[in-house]
C-alpha cells in the first residue's frame, strides 16, 4: 500500500473543509497575490482554485505543473529566510508546515518570516494536545519521549508497518516533527486570531488568522 495515497484519502475531507473555510474568511480576489509556504498543489486542486498562487519549497517539485492548474507556479526558497520584501503578498498561506521546520527557534523564524511577507496570514498546524498523531497515523505516540518514539515507530505505528523504514529513516522522521501547544502558537503569532478546529470534542488543529 502506498502511504501517500492512504494519507491523501484520509485527509481529503478535512483539507477540503479547511480550504472552504479559507475561502469563506478571506474571499481572495483575482488580483490578490498568494504565497503558499511549504505547500503543494493538492490543497488548491480540492477547491479548483483559479487565481494565481506561488508555491515555495526548499526543492523543486518532482512533477511539472498540472495542466489544469496553470495558475500555480513554483519557486525554490527557504521559509526561515524568505527572499521577499515586507508585505510582498496579499495573503501568506501555510498548511501543516511549521511543525516540520525544526526546533522552537526555527519555528519562531518561520512565524516571523511569513508574518512579515504577507499582509494577511493563514496558517494551520495539528494540535499537540489531540490524541491522534496524523503523521504516524497512530494515537498517543507523540506524547512519548523522542527516543522512545524512535524505538517503536517501525513496528508499533501504522505508518511504520506500511513503510518499513530503515533506522536512519526513523531517526529523520521522528526528528522532523515538533507539534505545537496552544500557548506556543499564541507566542509565535501575537495579535492574530487563533481558531481551534475541534473533532470528537477535542482540539484537533489550530488556525492562525490575520485579516
Short mmCIF file of the C-alpha atoms (twelve columns), coordinates in Angstrom:
data_MODEL
# 
_entry.id   MODEL 
# 
loop_
_atom_site.group_PDB 
_atom_site.id 
_atom_site.type_symbol 
_atom_site.label_atom_id 
_atom_site.label_alt_id 
_atom_site.label_comp_id 
_atom_site.label_asym_id 
_atom_site.label_seq_id 
_atom_site.Cartn_x 
_atom_site.Cartn_y 
_atom_site.Cartn_z 
_atom_site.pdbx_PDB_model_num 
ATOM 1   C CA . UNK A 1   0.000   0.000  0.000   1 
ATOM 2   C CA . UNK A 2   1.302   3.471  -0.899  1 
ATOM 3   C CA . UNK A 3   1.402   5.552  2.293   1 
ATOM 4   C CA . UNK A 4   0.914   8.831  0.435   1 
ATOM 5   C CA . UNK A 5   -2.232  7.588  -1.306  1 
ATOM 6   C CA . UNK A 6   -3.611  6.403  2.044   1 
ATOM 7   C CA . UNK A 7   -2.849  9.730  3.740   1 
ATOM 8   C CA . UNK A 8   -4.434  11.704 0.896   1 
ATOM 9   C CA . UNK A 9   -7.584  9.597  1.180   1 
ATOM 10  C CA . UNK A 10  -7.747  10.122 4.943   1 
ATOM 11  C CA . UNK A 11  -7.073  13.857 4.941   1 
ATOM 12  C CA . UNK A 12  -9.021  14.830 1.824   1 
ATOM 13  C CA . UNK A 13  -12.377 15.584 3.545   1 
ATOM 14  C CA . UNK A 14  -10.638 17.562 6.313   1 
ATOM 15  C CA . UNK A 15  -8.451  19.507 3.885   1 
ATOM 16  C CA . UNK A 16  -11.409 20.313 1.633   1 
ATOM 17  C CA . UNK A 17  -13.291 21.688 4.640   1 
ATOM 18  C CA . UNK A 18  -10.245 23.765 5.646   1 
ATOM 19  C CA . UNK A 19  -9.841  25.208 2.172   1 
ATOM 20  C CA . UNK A 20  -13.538 26.109 2.058   1 
ATOM 21  C CA . UNK A 21  -13.084 27.911 5.390   1 
ATOM 22  C CA . UNK A 22  -10.080 29.772 3.968   1 
ATOM 23  C CA . UNK A 23  -12.175 30.980 1.020   1 
ATOM 24  C CA . UNK A 24  -15.012 31.998 3.322   1 
ATOM 25  C CA . UNK A 25  -12.774 34.021 5.649   1 
ATOM 26  C CA . UNK A 26  -10.506 35.706 3.111   1 
ATOM 27  C CA . UNK A 27  -12.584 35.771 -0.071  1 
ATOM 28  C CA . UNK A 28  -9.417  36.169 -2.190  1 
ATOM 29  C CA . UNK A 29  -9.780  38.321 -5.274  1 
ATOM 30  C CA . UNK A 30  -8.224  37.649 -8.721  1 
ATOM 31  C CA . UNK A 31  -5.707  40.426 -8.091  1 
ATOM 32  C CA . UNK A 32  -4.548  39.021 -4.736  1 
ATOM 33  C CA . UNK A 33  -1.030  37.604 -4.651  1 
ATOM 34  C CA . UNK A 34  -0.886  34.411 -2.583  1 
ATOM 35  C CA . UNK A 35  2.287   32.725 -1.325  1 
ATOM 36  C CA . UNK A 36  1.840   29.146 -0.108  1 
ATOM 37  C CA . UNK A 37  4.886   28.417 2.053   1 
ATOM 38  C CA . UNK A 38  5.803   24.732 2.004   1 
ATOM 39  C CA . UNK A 39  2.617   23.754 0.201   1 
ATOM 40  C CA . UNK A 40  1.699   21.588 -2.764  1 
ATOM 41  C CA . UNK A 41  -0.890  21.746 -5.496  1 
ATOM 42  C CA . UNK A 42  -3.081  19.245 -3.584  1 
ATOM 43  C CA . UNK A 43  -4.964  21.804 -1.476  1 
ATOM 44  C CA . UNK A 44  -5.682  24.137 -4.375  1 
ATOM 45  C CA . UNK A 45  -6.988  21.344 -6.593  1 
ATOM 46  C CA . UNK A 46  -9.507  20.425 -3.889  1 
ATOM 47  C CA . UNK A 47  -11.294 23.733 -4.441  1 
ATOM 48  C CA . UNK A 48  -10.382 24.101 -8.123  1 
ATOM 49  C CA . UNK A 49  -8.793  27.463 -7.354  1 
ATOM 50  C CA . UNK A 50  -8.387  29.614 -10.463 1 
ATOM 51  C CA . UNK A 51  -6.368  32.612 -9.247  1 
ATOM 52  C CA . UNK A 52  -2.567  32.796 -9.084  1 
ATOM 53  C CA . UNK A 53  -0.696  31.011 -6.283  1 
ATOM 54  C CA . UNK A 54  3.060   30.727 -5.731  1 
ATOM 55  C CA . UNK A 55  4.218   27.518 -4.004  1 
ATOM 56  C CA . UNK A 56  7.519   27.942 -2.156  1 
ATOM 57  C CA . UNK A 57  9.594   24.922 -1.129  1 
ATOM 58  C CA . UNK A 58  13.229  24.017 -0.493  1 
ATOM 59  C CA . UNK A 59  13.330  21.941 -3.673  1 
ATOM 60  C CA . UNK A 60  11.535  21.934 -6.986  1 
ATOM 61  C CA . UNK A 61  8.591   19.546 -7.387  1 
ATOM 62  C CA . UNK A 62  9.245   16.142 -8.926  1 
ATOM 63  C CA . UNK A 63  6.406   16.692 -11.371 1 
ATOM 64  C CA . UNK A 64  5.650   19.683 -13.557 1 
ATOM 65  C CA . UNK A 65  2.700   21.979 -13.004 1 
ATOM 66  C CA . UNK A 66  -0.663  20.305 -13.523 1 
ATOM 67  C CA . UNK A 67  -2.022  21.148 -16.978 1 
ATOM 68  C CA . UNK A 68  -5.365  22.119 -15.474 1 
ATOM 69  C CA . UNK A 69  -3.768  24.379 -12.855 1 
ATOM 70  C CA . UNK A 70  -1.632  26.767 -14.885 1 
ATOM 71  C CA . UNK A 71  -2.275  29.457 -12.265 1 
ATOM 72  C CA . UNK A 72  0.062   27.571 -9.899  1 
ATOM 73  C CA . UNK A 73  3.770   28.418 -10.051 1 
ATOM 74  C CA . UNK A 74  6.731   27.073 -8.108  1 
ATOM 75  C CA . UNK A 75  9.736   28.790 -6.538  1 
ATOM 76  C CA . UNK A 76  12.649  27.481 -4.508  1 
ATOM 77  C CA . UNK A 77  13.278  29.203 -1.213  1 
ATOM 78  C CA . UNK A 78  13.976  28.864 2.489   1 
ATOM 79  C CA . UNK A 79  10.939  29.597 4.658   1 
ATOM 80  C CA . UNK A 80  13.233  30.614 7.523   1 
ATOM 81  C CA . UNK A 81  14.692  33.403 5.399   1 
ATOM 82  C CA . UNK A 82  12.233  34.438 2.691   1 
ATOM 83  C CA . UNK A 83  13.725  36.437 -0.174  1 
ATOM 84  C CA . UNK A 84  10.822  38.904 -0.290  1 
ATOM 85  C CA . UNK A 85  10.224  42.414 0.974   1 
ATOM 86  C CA . UNK A 86  7.741   43.100 3.740   1 
ATOM 87  C CA . UNK A 87  4.094   42.781 2.633   1 
ATOM 88  C CA . UNK A 88  5.094   41.373 -0.764  1 
ATOM 89  C CA . UNK A 89  1.994   39.165 -0.845  1 
ATOM 90  C CA . UNK A 90  -1.630  39.915 -0.080  1 
ATOM 91  C CA . UNK A 91  -2.004  36.547 1.660   1 
ATOM 92  C CA . UNK A 92  0.670   34.280 3.101   1 
ATOM 93  C CA . UNK A 93  -0.693  30.735 3.405   1 
ATOM 94  C CA . UNK A 94  0.767   27.692 5.126   1 
ATOM 95  C CA . UNK A 95  -0.819  24.337 5.918   1 
ATOM 96  C CA . UNK A 96  0.807   21.741 8.182   1 
ATOM 97  C CA . UNK A 97  4.347   23.011 7.650   1 
ATOM 98  C CA . UNK A 98  5.515   24.819 10.792  1 
ATOM 99  C CA . UNK A 99  5.679   21.530 12.716  1 
ATOM 100 C CA . UNK A 100 8.373   20.334 10.251  1 
ATOM 101 C CA . UNK A 101 10.810  23.270 10.154  1 
ATOM 102 C CA . UNK A 102 12.938  22.383 13.191  1 
ATOM 103 C CA . UNK A 103 13.099  23.287 16.860  1 
ATOM 104 C CA . UNK A 104 11.187  26.124 18.521  1 
ATOM 105 C CA . UNK A 105 13.796  28.705 17.466  1 
ATOM 106 C CA . UNK A 106 13.332  27.649 13.838  1 
ATOM 107 C CA . UNK A 107 9.568   27.812 14.292  1 
ATOM 108 C CA . UNK A 108 9.993   31.361 15.598  1 
ATOM 109 C CA . UNK A 109 11.927  32.287 12.455  1 
ATOM 110 C CA . UNK A 110 9.272   30.668 10.268  1 
ATOM 111 C CA . UNK A 111 6.481   32.556 12.029  1 
ATOM 112 C CA . UNK A 112 8.373   35.837 11.804  1 
ATOM 113 C CA . UNK A 113 9.042   35.457 8.082   1 
ATOM 114 C CA . UNK A 114 5.541   34.529 6.946   1 
ATOM 115 C CA . UNK A 115 4.070   37.240 9.180   1 
ATOM 116 C CA . UNK A 116 6.441   39.754 7.614   1 
ATOM 117 C CA . UNK A 117 5.933   38.826 3.972   1 
ATOM 118 C CA . UNK A 118 2.125   38.565 3.993   1 
ATOM 119 C CA . UNK A 119 -0.301  41.427 4.550   1 
ATOM 120 C CA . UNK A 120 -2.786  38.777 5.628   1 
ATOM 121 C CA . UNK A 121 -1.979  35.421 7.144   1 
ATOM 122 C CA . UNK A 122 -3.475  31.930 7.191   1 
ATOM 123 C CA . UNK A 123 -1.662  29.079 8.908   1 
ATOM 124 C CA . UNK A 124 -2.840  25.652 10.050  1 
ATOM 125 C CA . UNK A 125 -0.996  23.130 12.187  1 
ATOM 126 C CA . UNK A 126 -2.005  19.990 14.130  1 
ATOM 127 C CA . UNK A 127 -2.520  20.423 17.876  1 
ATOM 128 C CA . UNK A 128 -0.125  18.569 20.135  1 
ATOM 129 C CA . UNK A 129 -2.955  18.055 22.627  1 
ATOM 130 C CA . UNK A 130 -5.000  15.934 20.189  1 
ATOM 131 C CA . UNK A 131 -4.735  12.219 20.919  1 
ATOM 132 C CA . UNK A 132 -4.173  11.102 17.308  1 
ATOM 133 C CA . UNK A 133 -0.849  11.899 15.633  1 
ATOM 134 C CA . UNK A 134 -1.545  12.493 11.911  1 
ATOM 135 C CA . UNK A 135 1.997   11.823 10.705  1 
ATOM 136 C CA . UNK A 136 2.350   8.464  12.445  1 
ATOM 137 C CA . UNK A 137 -1.335  7.648  11.811  1 
ATOM 138 C CA . UNK A 138 -1.309  6.369  15.387  1 
ATOM 139 C CA . UNK A 139 -2.749  7.657  18.677  1 
ATOM 140 C CA . UNK A 140 -0.749  8.886  21.688  1 
ATOM 141 C CA . UNK A 141 2.772   8.217  20.355  1 
ATOM 142 C CA . UNK A 142 3.654   11.921 20.038  1 
ATOM 143 C CA . UNK A 143 3.282   12.347 23.812  1 
ATOM 144 C CA . UNK A 144 6.165   9.931  24.421  1 
ATOM 145 C CA . UNK A 145 9.848   10.950 24.597  1 
ATOM 146 C CA . UNK A 146 11.539  11.195 21.192  1 
ATOM 147 C CA . UNK A 147 13.973  8.373  21.954  1 
ATOM 148 C CA . UNK A 148 11.097  6.037  22.783  1 
ATOM 149 C CA . UNK A 149 9.234   7.092  19.623  1 
ATOM 150 C CA . UNK A 150 12.276  6.046  17.598  1 
ATOM 151 C CA . UNK A 151 12.256  2.596  19.209  1 
ATOM 152 C CA . UNK A 152 8.599   1.847  18.480  1 
ATOM 153 C CA . UNK A 153 7.906   3.808  15.272  1 
ATOM 154 C CA . UNK A 154 8.711   0.973  12.838  1 
ATOM 155 C CA . UNK A 155 6.691   -1.808 14.477  1 
ATOM 156 C CA . UNK A 156 4.033   -0.059 16.530  1 
ATOM 157 C CA . UNK A 157 2.662   2.686  14.274  1 
ATOM 158 C CA . UNK A 158 0.511   2.338  11.182  1 
ATOM 159 C CA . UNK A 159 2.969   4.376  9.144   1 
ATOM 160 C CA . UNK A 160 5.888   2.209  10.247  1 
ATOM 161 C CA . UNK A 161 4.048   -1.022 9.499   1 
ATOM 162 C CA . UNK A 162 3.242   0.200  5.985   1 
ATOM 163 C CA . UNK A 163 6.536   1.850  5.026   1 
ATOM 164 C CA . UNK A 164 9.021   -0.333 6.988   1 
ATOM 165 C CA . UNK A 165 11.550  2.492  7.375   1 
ATOM 166 C CA . UNK A 166 15.260  1.986  7.951   1 
ATOM 167 C CA . UNK A 167 16.908  3.103  11.198  1 
ATOM 168 C CA . UNK A 168 18.104  6.316  9.557   1 
ATOM 169 C CA . UNK A 169 14.664  6.977  8.111   1 
ATOM 170 C CA . UNK A 170 13.098  6.510  11.543  1 
ATOM 171 C CA . UNK A 171 15.635  8.932  13.016  1 
ATOM 172 C CA . UNK A 172 14.937  11.573 10.368  1 
ATOM 173 C CA . UNK A 173 11.170  11.133 10.565  1 
ATOM 174 C CA . UNK A 174 10.922  11.487 14.336  1 
ATOM 175 C CA . UNK A 175 13.301  14.445 14.447  1 
ATOM 176 C CA . UNK A 176 11.321  16.171 11.680  1 
ATOM 177 C CA . UNK A 177 8.139   16.610 13.721  1 
ATOM 178 C CA . UNK A 178 7.559   19.113 16.518  1 
ATOM 179 C CA . UNK A 179 3.889   19.694 17.239  1 
ATOM 180 C CA . UNK A 180 2.892   22.927 18.949  1 
ATOM 181 C CA . UNK A 181 0.827   23.733 22.014  1 
ATOM 182 C CA . UNK A 182 -1.797  26.464 22.154  1 
ATOM 183 C CA . UNK A 183 0.486   28.595 24.338  1 
ATOM 184 C CA . UNK A 184 3.326   28.281 21.826  1 
ATOM 185 C CA . UNK A 185 1.077   29.202 18.896  1 
ATOM 186 C CA . UNK A 186 -0.096  32.333 20.720  1 
ATOM 187 C CA . UNK A 187 3.511   33.199 21.463  1 
ATOM 188 C CA . UNK A 188 4.537   32.774 17.825  1 
ATOM 189 C CA . UNK A 189 1.696   34.839 16.380  1 
ATOM 190 C CA . UNK A 190 0.856   37.737 18.712  1 
ATOM 191 C CA . UNK A 191 -2.124  39.797 17.622  1 
ATOM 192 C CA . UNK A 192 -3.524  37.037 15.393  1 
ATOM 193 C CA . UNK A 193 -6.789  35.206 15.861  1 
ATOM 194 C CA . UNK A 194 -6.121  31.615 16.931  1 
ATOM 195 C CA . UNK A 195 -9.049  29.421 15.929  1 
ATOM 196 C CA . UNK A 196 -9.371  25.875 17.251  1 
ATOM 197 C CA . UNK A 197 -10.583 23.072 14.990  1 
ATOM 198 C CA . UNK A 198 -12.451 20.528 17.094  1 
ATOM 199 C CA . UNK A 199 -13.051 16.840 16.461  1 
ATOM 200 C CA . UNK A 200 -14.582 14.397 18.963  1 
ATOM 201 C CA . UNK A 201 -14.903 17.355 21.364  1 
ATOM 202 C CA . UNK A 202 -11.126 17.853 21.348  1 
ATOM 203 C CA . UNK A 203 -8.888  20.435 19.690  1 
ATOM 204 C CA . UNK A 204 -7.534  18.755 16.570  1 
ATOM 205 C CA . UNK A 205 -5.691  21.675 14.975  1 
ATOM 206 C CA . UNK A 206 -5.028  25.389 15.215  1 
ATOM 207 C CA . UNK A 207 -5.717  28.061 12.609  1 
ATOM 208 C CA . UNK A 208 -3.760  31.307 12.759  1 
ATOM 209 C CA . UNK A 209 -5.703  34.088 11.045  1 
ATOM 210 C CA . UNK A 210 -4.753  37.698 10.373  1 
ATOM 211 C CA . UNK A 211 -7.045  39.693 8.111   1 
# 
